[in-house]
PDB file of C-alpha atoms in Angstrom:
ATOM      1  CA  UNK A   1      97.739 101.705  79.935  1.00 64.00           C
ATOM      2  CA  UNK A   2      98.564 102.637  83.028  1.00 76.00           C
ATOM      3  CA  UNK A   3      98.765 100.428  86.548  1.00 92.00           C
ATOM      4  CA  UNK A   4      97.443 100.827  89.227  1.00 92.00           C
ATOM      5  CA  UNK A   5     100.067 101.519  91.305  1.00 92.00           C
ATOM      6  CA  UNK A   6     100.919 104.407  88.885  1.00 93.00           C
ATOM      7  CA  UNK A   7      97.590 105.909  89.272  1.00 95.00           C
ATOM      8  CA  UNK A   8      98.001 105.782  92.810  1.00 96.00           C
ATOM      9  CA  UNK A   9     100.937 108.369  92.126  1.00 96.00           C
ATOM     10  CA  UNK A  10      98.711 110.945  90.770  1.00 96.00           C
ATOM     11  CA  UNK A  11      95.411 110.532  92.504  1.00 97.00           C
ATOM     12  CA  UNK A  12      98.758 111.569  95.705  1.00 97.00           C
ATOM     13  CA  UNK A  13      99.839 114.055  93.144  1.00 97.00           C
ATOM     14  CA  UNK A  14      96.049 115.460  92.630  1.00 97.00           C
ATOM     15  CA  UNK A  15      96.074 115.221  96.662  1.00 98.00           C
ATOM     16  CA  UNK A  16      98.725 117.120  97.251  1.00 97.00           C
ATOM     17  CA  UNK A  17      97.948 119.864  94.940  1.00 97.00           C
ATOM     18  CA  UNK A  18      94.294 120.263  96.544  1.00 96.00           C
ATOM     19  CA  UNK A  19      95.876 120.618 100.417  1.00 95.00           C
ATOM     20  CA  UNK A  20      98.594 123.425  99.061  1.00 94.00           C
ATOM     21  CA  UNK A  21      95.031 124.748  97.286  1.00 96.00           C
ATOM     22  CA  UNK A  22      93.471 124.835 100.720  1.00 93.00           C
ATOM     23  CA  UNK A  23      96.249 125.804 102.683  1.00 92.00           C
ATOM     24  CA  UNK A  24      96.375 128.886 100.520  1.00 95.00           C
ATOM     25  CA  UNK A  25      93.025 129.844 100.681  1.00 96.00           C
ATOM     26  CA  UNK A  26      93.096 129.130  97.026  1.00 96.00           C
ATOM     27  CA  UNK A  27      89.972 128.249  94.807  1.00 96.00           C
ATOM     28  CA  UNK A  28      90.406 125.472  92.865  1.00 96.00           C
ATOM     29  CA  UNK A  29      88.228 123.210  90.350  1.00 96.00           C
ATOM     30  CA  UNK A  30      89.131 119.274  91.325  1.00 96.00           C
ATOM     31  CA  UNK A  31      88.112 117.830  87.678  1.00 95.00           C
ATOM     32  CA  UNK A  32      91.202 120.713  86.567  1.00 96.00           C
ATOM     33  CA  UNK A  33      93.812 119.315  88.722  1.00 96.00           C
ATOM     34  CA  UNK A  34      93.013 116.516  88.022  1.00 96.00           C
ATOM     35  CA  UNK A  35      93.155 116.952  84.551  1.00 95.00           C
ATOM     36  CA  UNK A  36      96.506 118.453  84.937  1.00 93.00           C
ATOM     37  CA  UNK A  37      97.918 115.650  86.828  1.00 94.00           C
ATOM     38  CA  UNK A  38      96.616 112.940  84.767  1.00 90.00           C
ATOM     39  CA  UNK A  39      97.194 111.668  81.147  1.00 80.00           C
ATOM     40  CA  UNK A  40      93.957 109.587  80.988  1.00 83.00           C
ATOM     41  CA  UNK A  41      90.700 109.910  82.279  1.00 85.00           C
ATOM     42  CA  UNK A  42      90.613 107.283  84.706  1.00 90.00           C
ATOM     43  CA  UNK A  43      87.732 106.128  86.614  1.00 94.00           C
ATOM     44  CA  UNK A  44      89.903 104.807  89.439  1.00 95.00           C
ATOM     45  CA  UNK A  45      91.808 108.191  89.910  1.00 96.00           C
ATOM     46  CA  UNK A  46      88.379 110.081  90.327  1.00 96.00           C
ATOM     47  CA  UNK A  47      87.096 107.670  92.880  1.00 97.00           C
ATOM     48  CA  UNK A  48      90.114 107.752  95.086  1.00 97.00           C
ATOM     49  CA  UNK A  49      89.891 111.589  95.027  1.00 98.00           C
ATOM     50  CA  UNK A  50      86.615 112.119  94.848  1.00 98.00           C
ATOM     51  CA  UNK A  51      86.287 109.530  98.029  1.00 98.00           C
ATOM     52  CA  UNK A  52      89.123 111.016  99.567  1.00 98.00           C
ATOM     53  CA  UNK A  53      87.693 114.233  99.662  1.00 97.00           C
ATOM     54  CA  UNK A  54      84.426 113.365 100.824  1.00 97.00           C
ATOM     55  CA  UNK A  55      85.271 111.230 103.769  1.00 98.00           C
ATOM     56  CA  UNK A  56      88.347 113.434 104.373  1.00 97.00           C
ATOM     57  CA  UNK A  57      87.110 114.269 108.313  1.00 97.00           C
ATOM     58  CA  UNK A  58      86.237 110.740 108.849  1.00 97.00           C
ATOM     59  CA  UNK A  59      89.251 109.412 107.709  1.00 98.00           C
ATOM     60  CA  UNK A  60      91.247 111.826 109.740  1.00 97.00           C
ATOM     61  CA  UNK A  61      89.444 111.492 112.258  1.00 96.00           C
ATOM     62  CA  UNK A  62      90.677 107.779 112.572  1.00 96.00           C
ATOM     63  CA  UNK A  63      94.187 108.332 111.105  1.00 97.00           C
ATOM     64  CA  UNK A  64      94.344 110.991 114.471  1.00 96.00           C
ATOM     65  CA  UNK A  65      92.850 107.926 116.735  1.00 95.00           C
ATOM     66  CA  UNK A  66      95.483 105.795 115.457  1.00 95.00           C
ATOM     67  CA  UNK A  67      98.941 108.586 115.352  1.00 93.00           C
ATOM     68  CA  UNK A  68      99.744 108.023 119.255  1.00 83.00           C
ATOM     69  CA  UNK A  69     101.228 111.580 119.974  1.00 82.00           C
ATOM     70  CA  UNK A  70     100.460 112.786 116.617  1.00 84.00           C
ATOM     71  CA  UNK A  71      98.119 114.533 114.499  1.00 92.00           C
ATOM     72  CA  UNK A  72      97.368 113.955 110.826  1.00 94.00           C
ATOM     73  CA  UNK A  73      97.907 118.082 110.696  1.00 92.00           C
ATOM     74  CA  UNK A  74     101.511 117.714 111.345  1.00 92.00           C
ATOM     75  CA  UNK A  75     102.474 115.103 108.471  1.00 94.00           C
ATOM     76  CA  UNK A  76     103.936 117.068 105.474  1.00 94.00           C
ATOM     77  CA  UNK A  77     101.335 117.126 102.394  1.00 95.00           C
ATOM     78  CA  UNK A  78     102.262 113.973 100.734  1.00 97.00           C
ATOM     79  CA  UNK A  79     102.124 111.927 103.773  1.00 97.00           C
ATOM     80  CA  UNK A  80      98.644 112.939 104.265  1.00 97.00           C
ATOM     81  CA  UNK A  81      97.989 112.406 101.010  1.00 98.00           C
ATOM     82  CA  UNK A  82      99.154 108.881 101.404  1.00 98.00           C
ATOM     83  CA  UNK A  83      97.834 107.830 104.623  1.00 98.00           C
ATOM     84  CA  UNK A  84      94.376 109.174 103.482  1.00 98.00           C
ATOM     85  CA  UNK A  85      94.505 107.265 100.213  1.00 98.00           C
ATOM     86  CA  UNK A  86      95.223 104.121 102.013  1.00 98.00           C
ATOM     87  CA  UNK A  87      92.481 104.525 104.481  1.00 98.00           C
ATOM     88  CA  UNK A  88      90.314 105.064 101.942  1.00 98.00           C
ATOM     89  CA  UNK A  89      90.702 102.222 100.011  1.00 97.00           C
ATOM     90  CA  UNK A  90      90.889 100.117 103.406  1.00 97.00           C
ATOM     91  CA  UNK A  91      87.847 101.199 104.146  1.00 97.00           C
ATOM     92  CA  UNK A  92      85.727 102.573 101.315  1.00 97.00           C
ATOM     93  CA  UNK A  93      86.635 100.259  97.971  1.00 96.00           C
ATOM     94  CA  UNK A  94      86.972  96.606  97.305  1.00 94.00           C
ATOM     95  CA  UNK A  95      90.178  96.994  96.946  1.00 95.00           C
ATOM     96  CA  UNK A  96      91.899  93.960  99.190  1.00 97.00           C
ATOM     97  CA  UNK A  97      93.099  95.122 102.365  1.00 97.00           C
ATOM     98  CA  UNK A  98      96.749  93.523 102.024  1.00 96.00           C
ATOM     99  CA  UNK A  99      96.839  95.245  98.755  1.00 97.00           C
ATOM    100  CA  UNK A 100      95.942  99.061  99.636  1.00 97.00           C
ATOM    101  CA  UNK A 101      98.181  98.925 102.711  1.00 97.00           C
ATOM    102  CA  UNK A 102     101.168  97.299 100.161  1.00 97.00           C
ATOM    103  CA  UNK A 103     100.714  99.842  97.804  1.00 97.00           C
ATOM    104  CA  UNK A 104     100.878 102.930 100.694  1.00 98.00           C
ATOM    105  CA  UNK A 105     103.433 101.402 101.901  1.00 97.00           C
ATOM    106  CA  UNK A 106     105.073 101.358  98.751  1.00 97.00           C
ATOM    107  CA  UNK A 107     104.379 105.336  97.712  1.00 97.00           C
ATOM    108  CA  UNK A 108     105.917 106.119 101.789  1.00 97.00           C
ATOM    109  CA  UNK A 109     109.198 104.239 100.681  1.00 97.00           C
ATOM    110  CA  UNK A 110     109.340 106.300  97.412  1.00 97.00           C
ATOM    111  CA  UNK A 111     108.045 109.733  98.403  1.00 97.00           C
ATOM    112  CA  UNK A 112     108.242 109.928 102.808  1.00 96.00           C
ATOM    113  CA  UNK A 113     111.170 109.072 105.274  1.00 94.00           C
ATOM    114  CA  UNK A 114     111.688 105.738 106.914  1.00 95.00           C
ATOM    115  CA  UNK A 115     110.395 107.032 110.510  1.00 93.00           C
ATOM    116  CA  UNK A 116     106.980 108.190 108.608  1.00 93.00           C
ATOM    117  CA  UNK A 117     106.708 105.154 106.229  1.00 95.00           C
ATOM    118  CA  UNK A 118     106.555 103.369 109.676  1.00 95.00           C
ATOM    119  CA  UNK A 119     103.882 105.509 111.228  1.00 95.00           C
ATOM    120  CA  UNK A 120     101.896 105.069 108.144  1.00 96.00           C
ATOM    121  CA  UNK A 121     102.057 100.870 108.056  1.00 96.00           C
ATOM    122  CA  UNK A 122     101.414 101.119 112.019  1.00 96.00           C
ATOM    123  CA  UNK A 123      98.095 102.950 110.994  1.00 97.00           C
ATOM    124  CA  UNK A 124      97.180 101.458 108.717  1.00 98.00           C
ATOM    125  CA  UNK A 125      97.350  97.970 110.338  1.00 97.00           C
ATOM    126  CA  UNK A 126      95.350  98.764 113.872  1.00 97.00           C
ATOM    127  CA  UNK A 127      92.891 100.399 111.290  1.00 97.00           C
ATOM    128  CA  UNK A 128      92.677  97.047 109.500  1.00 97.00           C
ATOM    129  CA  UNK A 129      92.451  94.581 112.500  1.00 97.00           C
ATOM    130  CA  UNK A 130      89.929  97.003 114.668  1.00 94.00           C
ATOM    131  CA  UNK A 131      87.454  96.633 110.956  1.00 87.00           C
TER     132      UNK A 131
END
C-alpha cells in the first residue's frame, strides 16, 4: 500500500497532466488521467484532485495574494501543481497544517528549484497564520 506522501506524487502528476490538458485546449476525462497516473484507486488521490480542481480560482486567488511580485500563472506546471495541493489541504481537509505544508515542502525539494521551494513555504505559511 501506498503512503501518503507517494500519493501526493501522483495526485501532482494527475495535476500536471490536467494544466498541459488546458493549456492545449485539450479535452480531457479527469477519472482517465487519473487512472493513468495511478496504480490504485485511492480515495485520497480523488479528493485532492477533485478539490483541487474545484476550488482552483479560490486557491489561486490567495496563492496570487500571497506571491509578492508574482503570479501563480508564471510558476512552471508542477509548481502550481504543488502550491495548489498544499493550499488545499491547508485549507480544505483535516489534514494537519504542519503536515500538508511538510509534505509540499518536501515534493518542491524533489521536483522545483531552491528559489521556488522557498516561495512555496513563504506561502504557504502567511496562508496558515492569516487562517
Amino acid at each position: 500500500m501506498q503512503n501518503r506522501s507517494e500519493l501526493r506524487k501522483e495526485c501532482m502528476t494527475i495535476l500536471y497532466q490536467i494544466s498541459i490538458y488546458e493549456k492545449g485546449n485539450i479535452p480531457y476525462e479527469v477519472d482517465d488521467i487519473i487512472k493513468e497516473v495511478s496504480v490504485i484507486d485511492n480515495e485520497f488521490v480523488k479528493d485532492i484532485v477533485y478539490g483541487v480542481i474545484t476550488y482552483k480560482e479560490d486557491i489561486d486567488k490567495l496563492a496570487n495574494k500571497y506571491l509578492e511580485g508574482w503570479s501563480i500563472s508564471r510558476l512552471g506546471n508542477t509548481d502550481k501543481a504543488i502550491l495548489r495541493m498544499g493550499i488545499f489541504e491547508l485549507l480544505y481537509t483535516d489534514t494537519p497544517d504542519i503536515v500538508a505544508i511538510n509534505e509540499a515542502i518536501e515534493l518542491a525539494k524533489l521536483y522545483s528549484d531552491d528559489s521556488v521551494r522557498k516561495m512555496i513555504n513563504g506561502v504557504l505559511d502567511k496562508i496558515y497564520h492569516n487562517k
